[in-house]
Amino acid sequence: MGKLALVTGAPSGIGRTFAERLADDGYDLVLVGRRHDRLQEFVAAHPELRLQIMAVDLSTGGGVHAVADVCAREPLTMLVNSAGVAHYMPLAELSVEKAQELVHVKVVAPSMLARD
């Protein structure tokens, strides 16, 4: 059985860099991101790998549960939590909704994925 890594935030930035490196190291990958088209670009560039993509939003309970289900049933070798969201504004202007999104993506999602 090969090595399997799940990478959140895989379509861009640090997540993409991790996914590229893990692909080069022979890992099979579960790639998680919000944009299906960007995930498909990665798949097209790596036809030799066993890849699963999940276009989900980790700021929602449904998105977290969908990915947590994969974490619970797949024999993961590695979990890379690199999904992120940022709102560049003074704290006094941050709405409750934006604050909840930040906490969900940066705290709740990684915690729920790591426990499984």
N, CA, C and O atoms as a MOPAC input file, in Angstrom:
PM7 MOZYME 1SCF
protein

 N      0.84500 1    -1.18000 1     0.00000 1
 C      0.00000 1     0.00000 1     0.00000 1
 C      0.88700 1     1.23900 1     0.00000 1
 O      1.87400 1     1.30300 1     0.73300 1
 N      0.53400 1     2.22500 1    -0.82500 1
 C      1.33800 1     3.43200 1    -0.92300 1
 C      1.06600 1     4.41300 1     0.19800 1
 O      0.21200 1     4.19500 1     1.05800 1
 N      1.80700 1     5.48300 1     0.16200 1
 C      1.63600 1     6.55600 1     1.14600 1
 C      0.52300 1     7.48100 1     0.65600 1
 O      0.45300 1     7.81100 1    -0.52800 1
 N     -0.34300 1     7.89400 1     1.57900 1
 C     -1.47000 1     8.75100 1     1.23500 1
 C     -1.45600 1     9.99700 1     2.11000 1
 O     -1.41400 1     9.90800 1     3.33700 1
 N     -1.49000 1    11.16100 1     1.46200 1
 C     -1.52900 1    12.44000 1     2.18100 1
 C     -2.78800 1    13.20200 1     1.78700 1
 O     -3.20200 1    13.18500 1     0.62800 1
 N     -3.38400 1    13.86500 1     2.76200 1
 C     -4.50300 1    14.75700 1     2.51600 1
 C     -3.99400 1    16.17500 1     2.72700 1
 O     -3.42300 1    16.49200 1     3.77100 1
 N     -4.20700 1    17.03200 1     1.72100 1
 C     -3.71100 1    18.40900 1     1.76800 1
 C     -4.88300 1    19.36800 1     1.61100 1
 O     -5.55700 1    19.36800 1     0.58000 1
 N     -5.12800 1    20.18900 1     2.63900 1
 C     -6.13700 1    21.23900 1     2.50800 1
 C     -5.45300 1    22.49200 1     1.96300 1
 O     -4.26000 1    22.71200 1     2.17200 1
 N     -6.23300 1    23.29900 1     1.26400 1
 C     -5.64400 1    24.49100 1     0.65000 1
 C     -4.74800 1    24.13400 1    -0.52200 1
 O     -3.83600 1    24.88700 1    -0.86200 1
 N     -5.00500 1    22.98600 1    -1.14300 1
 C     -4.11800 1    22.45500 1    -2.17900 1
 C     -4.05800 1    23.25300 1    -3.48000 1
 O     -3.04300 1    23.17300 1    -4.17100 1
 N     -5.08100 1    24.01500 1    -3.85400 1
 C     -5.00200 1    24.68300 1    -5.15700 1
 C     -3.97400 1    25.79900 1    -5.28100 1
 O     -3.59900 1    26.15700 1    -6.39800 1
 N     -3.50600 1    26.36100 1    -4.16700 1
 C     -2.59100 1    27.49700 1    -4.30200 1
 C     -1.70700 1    27.63800 1    -3.06900 1
 O     -1.91700 1    26.98100 1    -2.05000 1
 N     -0.72700 1    28.50000 1    -3.19000 1
 C      0.12800 1    28.86200 1    -2.06100 1
 C      0.88900 1    27.70300 1    -1.45300 1
 O      1.38200 1    26.82500 1    -2.16000 1
 N      0.97900 1    27.71100 1    -0.12800 1
 C      1.72700 1    26.68900 1     0.59300 1
 C      1.12100 1    25.30800 1     0.36700 1
 O      1.85100 1    24.32500 1     0.24100 1
 N     -0.19900 1    25.22500 1     0.31500 1
 C     -0.85000 1    23.93900 1     0.07200 1
 C     -0.44400 1    23.33900 1    -1.25300 1
 O     -0.18000 1    22.13900 1    -1.33800 1
 N     -0.39100 1    24.15500 1    -2.28800 1
 C      0.02700 1    23.66800 1    -3.61200 1
 C      1.47900 1    23.21000 1    -3.57300 1
 O      1.82100 1    22.17900 1    -4.15400 1
 N      2.33300 1    23.96800 1    -2.89400 1
 C      3.74600 1    23.59900 1    -2.78400 1
 C      3.89600 1    22.25900 1    -2.07100 1
 O      4.66900 1    21.40700 1    -2.50900 1
 N      3.16200 1    22.06700 1    -0.97600 1
 C      3.18700 1    20.77300 1    -0.28500 1
 C      2.70300 1    19.65700 1    -1.20800 1
 O      3.32600 1    18.59800 1    -1.28400 1
 N      1.59800 1    19.89100 1    -1.90700 1
 C      1.05000 1    18.86600 1    -2.79700 1
 C      2.05000 1    18.50100 1    -3.89100 1
 O      2.22400 1    17.32400 1    -4.20300 1
 N      2.70200 1    19.49800 1    -4.47000 1
 C      3.71000 1    19.23800 1    -5.50700 1
 C      4.85200 1    18.39300 1    -4.94800 1
 O      5.28100 1    17.42600 1    -5.57800 1
 N      5.33700 1    18.75400 1    -3.77900 1
 C      6.45700 1    18.02400 1    -3.17000 1
 C      6.06000 1    16.59200 1    -2.82800 1
 O      6.81200 1    15.65300 1    -3.08600 1
 N      4.88700 1    16.43500 1    -2.25200 1
 C      4.42200 1    15.09500 1    -1.90600 1
 C      4.20500 1    14.24800 1    -3.15700 1
 O      4.49800 1    13.05200 1    -3.15800 1
 N      3.69400 1    14.86300 1    -4.21900 1
 C      3.54500 1    14.14500 1    -5.48900 1
 C      4.90700 1    13.69800 1    -6.00600 1
 O      5.06200 1    12.56200 1    -6.45400 1
 N      5.89000 1    14.58500 1    -5.94500 1
 C      7.25000 1    14.23700 1    -6.37300 1
 C      7.83400 1    13.10800 1    -5.53800 1
 O      8.64100 1    12.31800 1    -6.02800 1
 N      7.42400 1    13.03200 1    -4.27100 1
 C      7.91200 1    11.98600 1    -3.36800 1
 C      7.10100 1    10.69400 1    -3.46400 1
 O      7.33700 1     9.75500 1    -2.70300 1
 N      6.14600 1    10.64400 1    -4.39700 1
 C      5.40400 1     9.41400 1    -4.64500 1
 C      4.15100 1     9.19700 1    -3.82000 1
 O      3.59900 1     8.09600 1    -3.81500 1
 N      3.69500 1    10.21500 1    -3.12900 1
 C      2.46100 1    10.07800 1    -2.35200 1
 C      1.24800 1    10.06300 1    -3.27500 1
 O      1.22500 1    10.76100 1    -4.28900 1
 N      0.25000 1     9.27400 1    -2.92500 1
 C     -1.08700 1     9.44800 1    -3.46500 1
 C     -1.70000 1    10.57400 1    -2.64300 1
 O     -1.36300 1    10.75300 1    -1.47300 1
 N     -2.60600 1    11.33700 1    -3.26500 1
 C     -3.07600 1    12.55900 1    -2.60500 1
 C     -4.59100 1    12.69000 1    -2.60300 1
 O     -5.26900 1    12.31500 1    -3.56000 1
 N     -5.09800 1    13.22700 1    -1.51700 1
 C     -6.45400 1    13.75600 1    -1.45000 1
 C     -6.26900 1    15.26300 1    -1.35400 1
 O     -5.72100 1    15.77000 1    -0.37500 1
 N     -6.73100 1    15.97300 1    -2.37500 1
 C     -6.53900 1    17.42200 1    -2.45600 1
 C     -7.85000 1    18.12800 1    -2.13600 1
 O     -8.88900 1    17.82700 1    -2.72300 1
 N     -7.79100 1    19.06200 1    -1.20800 1
 C     -8.98200 1    19.76800 1    -0.75400 1
 C     -8.82300 1    21.25600 1    -1.04000 1
 O     -7.78900 1    21.85200 1    -0.74000 1
 N     -9.85500 1    21.84200 1    -1.62100 1
 C     -9.87100 1    23.27300 1    -1.88900 1
 C    -11.26900 1    23.70200 1    -2.28200 1
 O    -12.14800 1    22.86800 1    -2.49900 1
 N    -11.46800 1    24.98400 1    -2.37200 1
 C    -12.79500 1    25.49400 1    -2.72400 1
 C    -13.05700 1    25.47400 1    -4.22300 1
 O    -14.20300 1    25.34700 1    -4.65400 1
 N    -11.99800 1    25.60000 1    -5.01800 1
 C    -12.18400 1    25.76700 1    -6.46600 1
 C    -11.89300 1    24.48000 1    -7.22400 1
 O    -10.74700 1    24.04300 1    -7.32700 1
 N    -12.95200 1    23.88700 1    -7.74900 1
 C    -12.83600 1    22.63600 1    -8.49200 1
 C    -11.90100 1    22.77400 1    -9.68700 1
 O    -11.11200 1    21.87000 1    -9.96100 1
 N    -11.97900 1    23.89100 1   -10.40000 1
 C    -11.14200 1    24.07200 1   -11.58900 1
 C     -9.65400 1    24.05300 1   -11.24400 1
 O     -8.85900 1    23.48600 1   -11.99300 1
 N     -9.27200 1    24.65200 1   -10.14500 1
 C     -7.86100 1    24.66500 1    -9.74600 1
 C     -7.40200 1    23.27500 1    -9.30600 1
 O     -6.26000 1    22.88800 1    -9.55400 1
 N     -8.28200 1    22.53700 1    -8.66300 1
 C     -7.95500 1    21.16400 1    -8.28400 1
 C     -7.77100 1    20.29900 1    -9.53300 1
 O     -6.86000 1    19.47300 1    -9.59000 1
 N     -8.63100 1    20.49000 1   -10.52300 1
 C     -8.53100 1    19.72900 1   -11.77600 1
 C     -7.22100 1    20.01500 1   -12.50700 1
 O     -6.66100 1    19.12200 1   -13.14300 1
 N     -6.72900 1    21.24200 1   -12.42300 1
 C     -5.44100 1    21.57800 1   -13.04400 1
 C     -4.32900 1    20.71400 1   -12.46300 1
 O     -3.45900 1    20.24200 1   -13.19500 1
 N     -4.35300 1    20.50900 1   -11.16700 1
 C     -3.33900 1    19.67800 1   -10.51400 1
 C     -3.45700 1    18.23600 1   -10.99200 1
 O     -2.44900 1    17.59300 1   -11.28200 1
 N     -4.67200 1    17.73200 1   -11.07600 1
 C     -4.89700 1    16.36200 1   -11.54100 1
 C     -4.35100 1    16.19100 1   -12.95500 1
 O     -3.68600 1    15.19800 1   -13.25000 1
 N     -4.62800 1    17.15000 1   -13.82300 1
 C     -4.16300 1    17.06700 1   -15.20900 1
 C     -2.64300 1    17.04700 1   -15.30200 1
 O     -2.08600 1    16.42800 1   -16.20800 1
 N     -1.97400 1    17.71300 1   -14.37700 1
 C     -0.50800 1    17.77400 1   -14.39000 1
 C      0.13900 1    16.52300 1   -13.80500 1
 O      1.34600 1    16.33000 1   -13.94700 1
 N     -0.65300 1    15.66300 1   -13.14500 1
 C     -0.09900 1    14.46900 1   -12.48400 1
 C     -0.92700 1    13.22200 1   -12.79700 1
 O     -1.50100 1    12.62000 1   -11.89000 1
 N     -0.99400 1    12.82700 1   -14.07800 1
 C     -1.82800 1    11.67200 1   -14.44100 1
 C     -1.31500 1    10.34500 1   -13.87500 1
 O     -2.05400 1     9.36100 1   -13.83600 1
 N     -0.07400 1    10.31500 1   -13.44500 1
 C      0.51900 1     9.07500 1   -12.93800 1
 C      0.13200 1     8.76800 1   -11.49500 1
 O      0.37700 1     7.66200 1   -11.01200 1
 N     -0.46400 1     9.72500 1   -10.80800 1
 C     -0.77000 1     9.55700 1    -9.38700 1
 C     -2.22500 1     9.17700 1    -9.14700 1
 O     -3.10900 1     9.46300 1    -9.95500 1
 N     -2.44200 1     8.52800 1    -8.01800 1
 C     -3.80800 1     8.29600 1    -7.55200 1
 C     -4.21100 1     9.55600 1    -6.79600 1
 O     -3.70800 1     9.82300 1    -5.70400 1
 N     -5.11200 1    10.32000 1    -7.37800 1
 C     -5.53600 1    11.58800 1    -6.78300 1
 C     -7.03900 1    11.58900 1    -6.58000 1
 O     -7.79800 1    11.11500 1    -7.42600 1
 N     -7.44600 1    12.11800 1    -5.47000 1
 C     -8.85600 1    12.37900 1    -5.20900 1
 C     -8.95700 1    13.86200 1    -4.91300 1
 O     -8.15200 1    14.40500 1    -4.15600 1
 N     -9.94700 1    14.52300 1    -5.51100 1
 C    -10.12900 1    15.94200 1    -5.22200 1
 C    -11.46300 1    16.15100 1    -4.52400 1
 O    -12.44300 1    15.44800 1    -4.77100 1
 N    -11.46400 1    17.13600 1    -3.64900 1
 C    -12.66700 1    17.50300 1    -2.91400 1
 C    -12.81400 1    19.01900 1    -2.96200 1
 O    -12.05900 1    19.74900 1    -2.32000 1
 N    -13.78800 1    19.48000 1    -3.72600 1
 C    -14.06900 1    20.91600 1    -3.79500 1
 C    -15.08600 1    21.23400 1    -2.69900 1
 O    -16.29400 1    21.11700 1    -2.90300 1
 N    -14.57900 1    21.63600 1    -1.54300 1
 C    -15.42900 1    21.93500 1    -0.38700 1
 C    -14.95900 1    23.22400 1     0.26900 1
 O    -13.82900 1    23.66900 1     0.06700 1
 N    -15.83700 1    23.80400 1     1.04400 1
 C    -15.53000 1    25.02800 1     1.77800 1
 C    -15.37800 1    24.67100 1     3.25200 1
 O    -16.35500 1    24.31400 1     3.91000 1
 N    -14.16500 1    24.76500 1     3.76600 1
 C    -13.90200 1    24.39400 1     5.15200 1
 C    -14.40600 1    25.42100 1     6.16400 1
 O    -14.22300 1    25.24200 1     7.36800 1
 N    -15.03600 1    26.48800 1     5.69200 1
 C    -15.65600 1    27.42500 1     6.62900 1
 C    -17.07700 1    26.98700 1     6.97200 1
 O    -17.76600 1    27.64800 1     7.74900 1
 N    -17.51400 1    25.86700 1     6.38900 1
 C    -18.85500 1    25.34700 1     6.65700 1
 C    -18.76800 1    23.99800 1     7.35400 1
 O    -17.80900 1    23.24800 1     7.16900 1
 N    -19.76800 1    23.70400 1     8.14400 1
 C    -19.81800 1    22.40900 1     8.80900 1
 C    -19.87300 1    21.26300 1     7.81700 1
 O    -19.23000 1    20.23400 1     8.02300 1
 N    -20.63700 1    21.42700 1     6.73700 1
 C    -20.73500 1    20.37900 1     5.72400 1
 C    -19.40300 1    20.08100 1     5.06900 1
 O    -19.07100 1    18.92000 1     4.82700 1
 N    -18.63700 1    21.12500 1     4.78200 1
 C    -17.31700 1    20.93000 1     4.18600 1
 C    -16.37800 1    20.19700 1     5.11400 1
 O    -15.66100 1    19.28900 1     4.69400 1
 N    -16.38100 1    20.59000 1     6.37600 1
 C    -15.51400 1    19.93300 1     7.36400 1
 C    -15.91400 1    18.47300 1     7.52800 1
 O    -15.04900 1    17.59800 1     7.57000 1
 N    -17.21300 1    18.19800 1     7.62200 1
 C    -17.66800 1    16.81200 1     7.79400 1
 C    -17.28700 1    15.94700 1     6.59800 1
 O    -16.88300 1    14.79700 1     6.77300 1
 N    -17.40900 1    16.48200 1     5.38800 1
 C    -17.05900 1    15.70800 1     4.19400 1
 C    -15.59300 1    15.29700 1     4.21500 1
 O    -15.26400 1    14.15100 1     3.91000 1
 N    -14.71500 1    16.22300 1     4.57300 1
 C    -13.28100 1    15.91300 1     4.61200 1
 C    -12.96100 1    15.02600 1     5.81300 1
 O    -12.13100 1    14.12300 1     5.70700 1
 N    -13.60200 1    15.27100 1     6.94700 1
 C    -13.37600 1    14.43800 1     8.13400 1
 C    -13.76700 1    12.99200 1     7.86600 1
 O    -13.13100 1    12.07400 1     8.38400 1
 N    -14.80500 1    12.77800 1     7.06300 1
 C    -15.19800 1    11.41000 1     6.70600 1
 C    -14.08300 1    10.70200 1     5.95000 1
 O    -13.82500 1     9.52200 1     6.18600 1
 N    -13.41900 1    11.41600 1     5.04100 1
 C    -12.29200 1    10.83000 1     4.31000 1
 C    -11.15400 1    10.51900 1     5.27600 1
 O    -10.54900 1     9.44900 1     5.20400 1
 N    -10.86500 1    11.45000 1     6.17600 1
 C     -9.79300 1    11.22800 1     7.16000 1
 C    -10.07300 1    10.00100 1     8.01700 1
 O     -9.15100 1     9.27200 1     8.38200 1
 N    -11.33600 1     9.77300 1     8.33700 1
 C    -11.69800 1     8.65800 1     9.21000 1
 C    -11.61400 1     7.31200 1     8.49600 1
 O    -11.30300 1     6.30100 1     9.12600 1
 N    -11.88900 1     7.28400 1     7.17800 1
 C    -11.93900 1     5.99200 1     6.48800 1
 C    -10.68300 1     5.64500 1     5.69300 1
 O    -10.47000 1     4.47800 1     5.36300 1
 N     -9.85900 1     6.62400 1     5.38300 1
 C     -8.64800 1     6.36700 1     4.60100 1
 C     -7.44400 1     6.22500 1     5.53100 1
 O     -7.36300 1     6.91600 1     6.54600 1
 N     -6.52100 1     5.34600 1     5.19600 1
 C     -5.30500 1     5.19300 1     6.00900 1
 C     -4.28400 1     6.28600 1     5.67200 1
 O     -3.32600 1     6.03900 1     4.94000 1
 N     -4.49000 1     7.47600 1     6.20200 1
 C     -3.61400 1     8.60400 1     5.88300 1
 C     -2.24000 1     8.43300 1     6.51200 1
 O     -2.11000 1     8.05700 1     7.67700 1
 N     -1.22500 1     8.71700 1     5.71700 1
 C      0.14000 1     8.78000 1     6.21000 1
 C      0.42900 1    10.17800 1     6.74000 1
 O      1.19100 1    10.35300 1     7.69100 1
 N     -0.19800 1    11.17400 1     6.10500 1
 C      0.08800 1    12.56500 1     6.45600 1
 C     -1.14300 1    13.43200 1     6.21500 1
 O     -1.89000 1    13.23100 1     5.25700 1
 N     -1.33400 1    14.39600 1     7.10300 1
 C     -2.36800 1    15.41800 1     6.95600 1
 C     -1.67700 1    16.76900 1     6.95200 1
 O     -0.95800 1    17.11000 1     7.89100 1
 N     -1.89900 1    17.54000 1     5.88700 1
 C     -1.33000 1    18.88500 1     5.78800 1
 C     -2.49000 1    19.87600 1     5.84300 1
 O     -3.27100 1    19.97900 1     4.89600 1
 N     -2.59800 1    20.59800 1     6.94400 1
 C     -3.64100 1    21.60900 1     7.12700 1
 C     -3.09900 1    22.96200 1     6.67500 1
 O     -2.47800 1    23.68000 1     7.45900 1
 N     -3.33400 1    23.30700 1     5.41000 1
 C     -2.82300 1    24.59200 1     4.93200 1
 C     -3.91700 1    25.47900 1     4.34600 1
 O     -3.61500 1    26.50300 1     3.73300 1
 N     -5.16900 1    25.10700 1     4.52300 1
 C     -6.25100 1    25.98200 1     4.07300 1
 C     -6.20500 1    27.26100 1     4.89700 1
 O     -5.89200 1    27.23900 1     6.08700 1
 N     -6.51400 1    28.34600 1     4.26200 1
 C     -6.47900 1    29.61200 1     4.97400 1
 C     -7.48300 1    30.59500 1     4.41800 1
 O     -7.99900 1    30.43700 1     3.31100 1
 N     -7.74200 1    31.59500 1     5.20000 1
 C     -8.59500 1    32.69800 1     4.79200 1
 C     -8.07800 1    33.91900 1     5.54100 1
 O     -7.60700 1    33.81100 1     6.67400 1
 N     -8.16800 1    35.06600 1     4.90700 1
 C     -7.69000 1    36.28600 1     5.55600 1
 C     -8.63600 1    37.43800 1     5.21700 1
 O     -9.11200 1    37.56800 1     4.08900 1
 N     -8.88300 1    38.24600 1     6.20100 1
 C     -9.66800 1    39.46500 1     6.00600 1
 C     -8.79900 1    40.61900 1     6.49300 1
 O     -8.54300 1    40.75900 1     7.68900 1
 N     -8.36000 1    41.42700 1     5.56700 1
 C     -7.45300 1    42.52600 1     5.89100 1
 C     -8.25200 1    43.77800 1     6.22600 1
 O     -8.67600 1    44.52900 1     5.34700 1
 N     -8.44300 1    43.97700 1     7.51700 1
 C     -9.20100 1    45.13300 1     7.98700 1
 C     -8.92900 1    45.30600 1     9.47300 1
 O     -8.47900 1    44.37000 1    10.13300 1
 N     -9.19200 1    46.46900 1     9.99700 1
 C     -9.06000 1    46.64600 1    11.44800 1
 C    -10.03400 1    45.72400 1    12.18000 1
 O    -11.14100 1    45.47400 1    11.70200 1
 N     -9.62300 1    45.23100 1    13.32200 1
 C    -10.46000 1    44.33200 1    14.11000 1
 C    -11.82600 1    44.94600 1    14.39900 1
 O    -12.83400 1    44.24000 1    14.40900 1
 N    -11.86400 1    46.23900 1    14.63100 1
 C    -13.12800 1    46.91700 1    14.93600 1
 C    -14.12400 1    46.82600 1    13.78000 1
 O    -15.32800 1    46.98100 1    13.98800 1
 N    -13.63000 1    46.57500 1    12.56100 1
 C    -14.50100 1    46.48500 1    11.39100 1
 C    -14.84300 1    45.04700 1    11.01100 1
 O    -15.63200 1    44.82300 1    10.09400 1
 N    -14.26500 1    44.08000 1    11.69700 1
 C    -14.48200 1    42.66900 1    11.37600 1
 C    -15.87700 1    42.24100 1    11.82400 1
 O    -16.21900 1    42.34100 1    13.00300 1
 N    -16.67400 1    41.76500 1    10.87400 1
 C    -18.02900 1    41.32800 1    11.21400 1
 C    -17.98900 1    39.97800 1    11.92800 1
 O    -17.00100 1    39.24700 1    11.85600 1
 N    -19.06400 1    39.67400 1    12.60100 1
 C    -19.17500 1    38.38000 1    13.28400 1
 C    -19.04200 1    37.24700 1    12.27200 1
 O    -18.38900 1    36.24200 1    12.55200 1
 N    -19.64900 1    37.39900 1    11.10800 1
 C    -19.60000 1    36.35500 1    10.08300 1
 C    -18.17000 1    36.10200 1     9.60500 1
 O    -17.75800 1    34.95300 1     9.44600 1
 N    -17.42400 1    37.16700 1     9.37800 1
 C    -16.03200 1    37.01100 1     8.93700 1
 C    -15.16800 1    36.41100 1    10.04900 1
 O    -14.27500 1    35.60900 1     9.77600 1
 N    -15.42800 1    36.79200 1    11.28800 1
 C    -14.69200 1    36.21700 1    12.41900 1
 C    -14.99000 1    34.72800 1    12.54200 1
 O    -14.08600 1    33.93100 1    12.79300 1
 N    -16.24600 1    34.35100 1    12.36900 1
 C    -16.61200 1    32.93800 1    12.42700 1
 C    -15.94200 1    32.15100 1    11.30400 1
 O    -15.49100 1    31.02500 1    11.51400 1
 N    -15.87700 1    32.74100 1    10.11700 1
 C    -15.20800 1    32.08500 1     8.99200 1
 C    -13.73600 1    31.83800 1     9.31800 1
 O    -13.21700 1    30.74700 1     9.08400 1
 N    -13.07000 1    32.85300 1     9.85600 1
 C    -11.65700 1    32.71000 1    10.23200 1
 C    -11.45200 1    31.58400 1    11.24000 1
 O    -10.57000 1    30.74100 1    11.07000 1
 N    -12.25700 1    31.57400 1    12.27300 1
 C    -12.11600 1    30.55900 1    13.32100 1
 C    -12.43000 1    29.16800 1    12.77200 1
 O    -11.75700 1    28.19700 1    13.11800 1
 N    -13.43100 1    29.07200 1    11.93400 1
 C    -13.80300 1    27.76600 1    11.39600 1
 C    -12.68700 1    27.19000 1    10.52200 1
 O    -12.34300 1    26.01500 1    10.64900 1
 N    -12.12600 1    28.01100 1     9.63900 1
 C    -11.08100 1    27.52000 1     8.72900 1
 C     -9.76200 1    27.27600 1     9.45600 1
 O     -9.07300 1    26.29500 1     9.17600 1
 N     -9.40900 1    28.15800 1    10.38500 1
 C     -8.08000 1    28.08100 1    11.00300 1
 C     -8.02100 1    27.29800 1    12.30800 1
 O     -6.93600 1    26.91600 1    12.74900 1
 N     -9.17600 1    27.05100 1    12.93500 1
 C     -9.17400 1    26.32800 1    14.21700 1
 C    -10.05800 1    25.08200 1    14.15600 1
 O     -9.59200 1    23.97000 1    14.40700 1
 N    -11.33200 1    25.27400 1    13.82300 1
 C    -12.27400 1    24.15700 1    13.86500 1
 C    -11.90500 1    23.08100 1    12.84600 1
 O    -11.78400 1    21.91100 1    13.20700 1
 N    -11.72700 1    23.45600 1    11.58700 1
 C    -11.43500 1    22.45400 1    10.55300 1
 C    -10.16500 1    21.66300 1    10.86500 1
 O    -10.22000 1    20.43300 1    10.85900 1
 N     -9.02300 1    22.30100 1    11.13800 1
 C     -7.82600 1    21.50400 1    11.44900 1
 C     -8.01100 1    20.59600 1    12.66400 1
 O     -7.50300 1    19.47500 1    12.68200 1
 N     -8.72700 1    21.06900 1    13.66900 1
 C     -8.95300 1    20.25200 1    14.86700 1
 C     -9.78400 1    19.01700 1    14.54300 1
 O     -9.46000 1    17.91600 1    14.98900 1
 N    -10.84500 1    19.18900 1    13.77600 1
 C    -11.71500 1    18.06500 1    13.43400 1
 C    -11.02000 1    17.06800 1    12.50600 1
 O    -11.23500 1    15.86100 1    12.62000 1
 N    -10.19700 1    17.56300 1    11.59500 1
 C     -9.50400 1    16.66000 1    10.67100 1
 C     -8.40600 1    15.88500 1    11.37300 1
 O     -8.19000 1    14.70800 1    11.08000 1
 N     -7.71700 1    16.52500 1    12.28600 1
 C     -6.60500 1    15.86800 1    12.98500 1
 C     -7.09000 1    14.80100 1    13.96200 1
 O     -6.37000 1    13.83800 1    14.22800 1
 N     -8.27400 1    14.95600 1    14.48700 1
 C     -8.74400 1    13.98900 1    15.48700 1
 C     -9.09800 1    12.65200 1    14.87900 1
 O     -9.04400 1    11.62600 1    15.55700 1
 N     -9.46000 1    12.65000 1    13.60400 1
 C     -9.82500 1    11.39200 1    12.95600 1
 C     -8.59200 1    10.74600 1    12.38500 1
 O     -8.67600 1     9.67000 1    11.79200 1

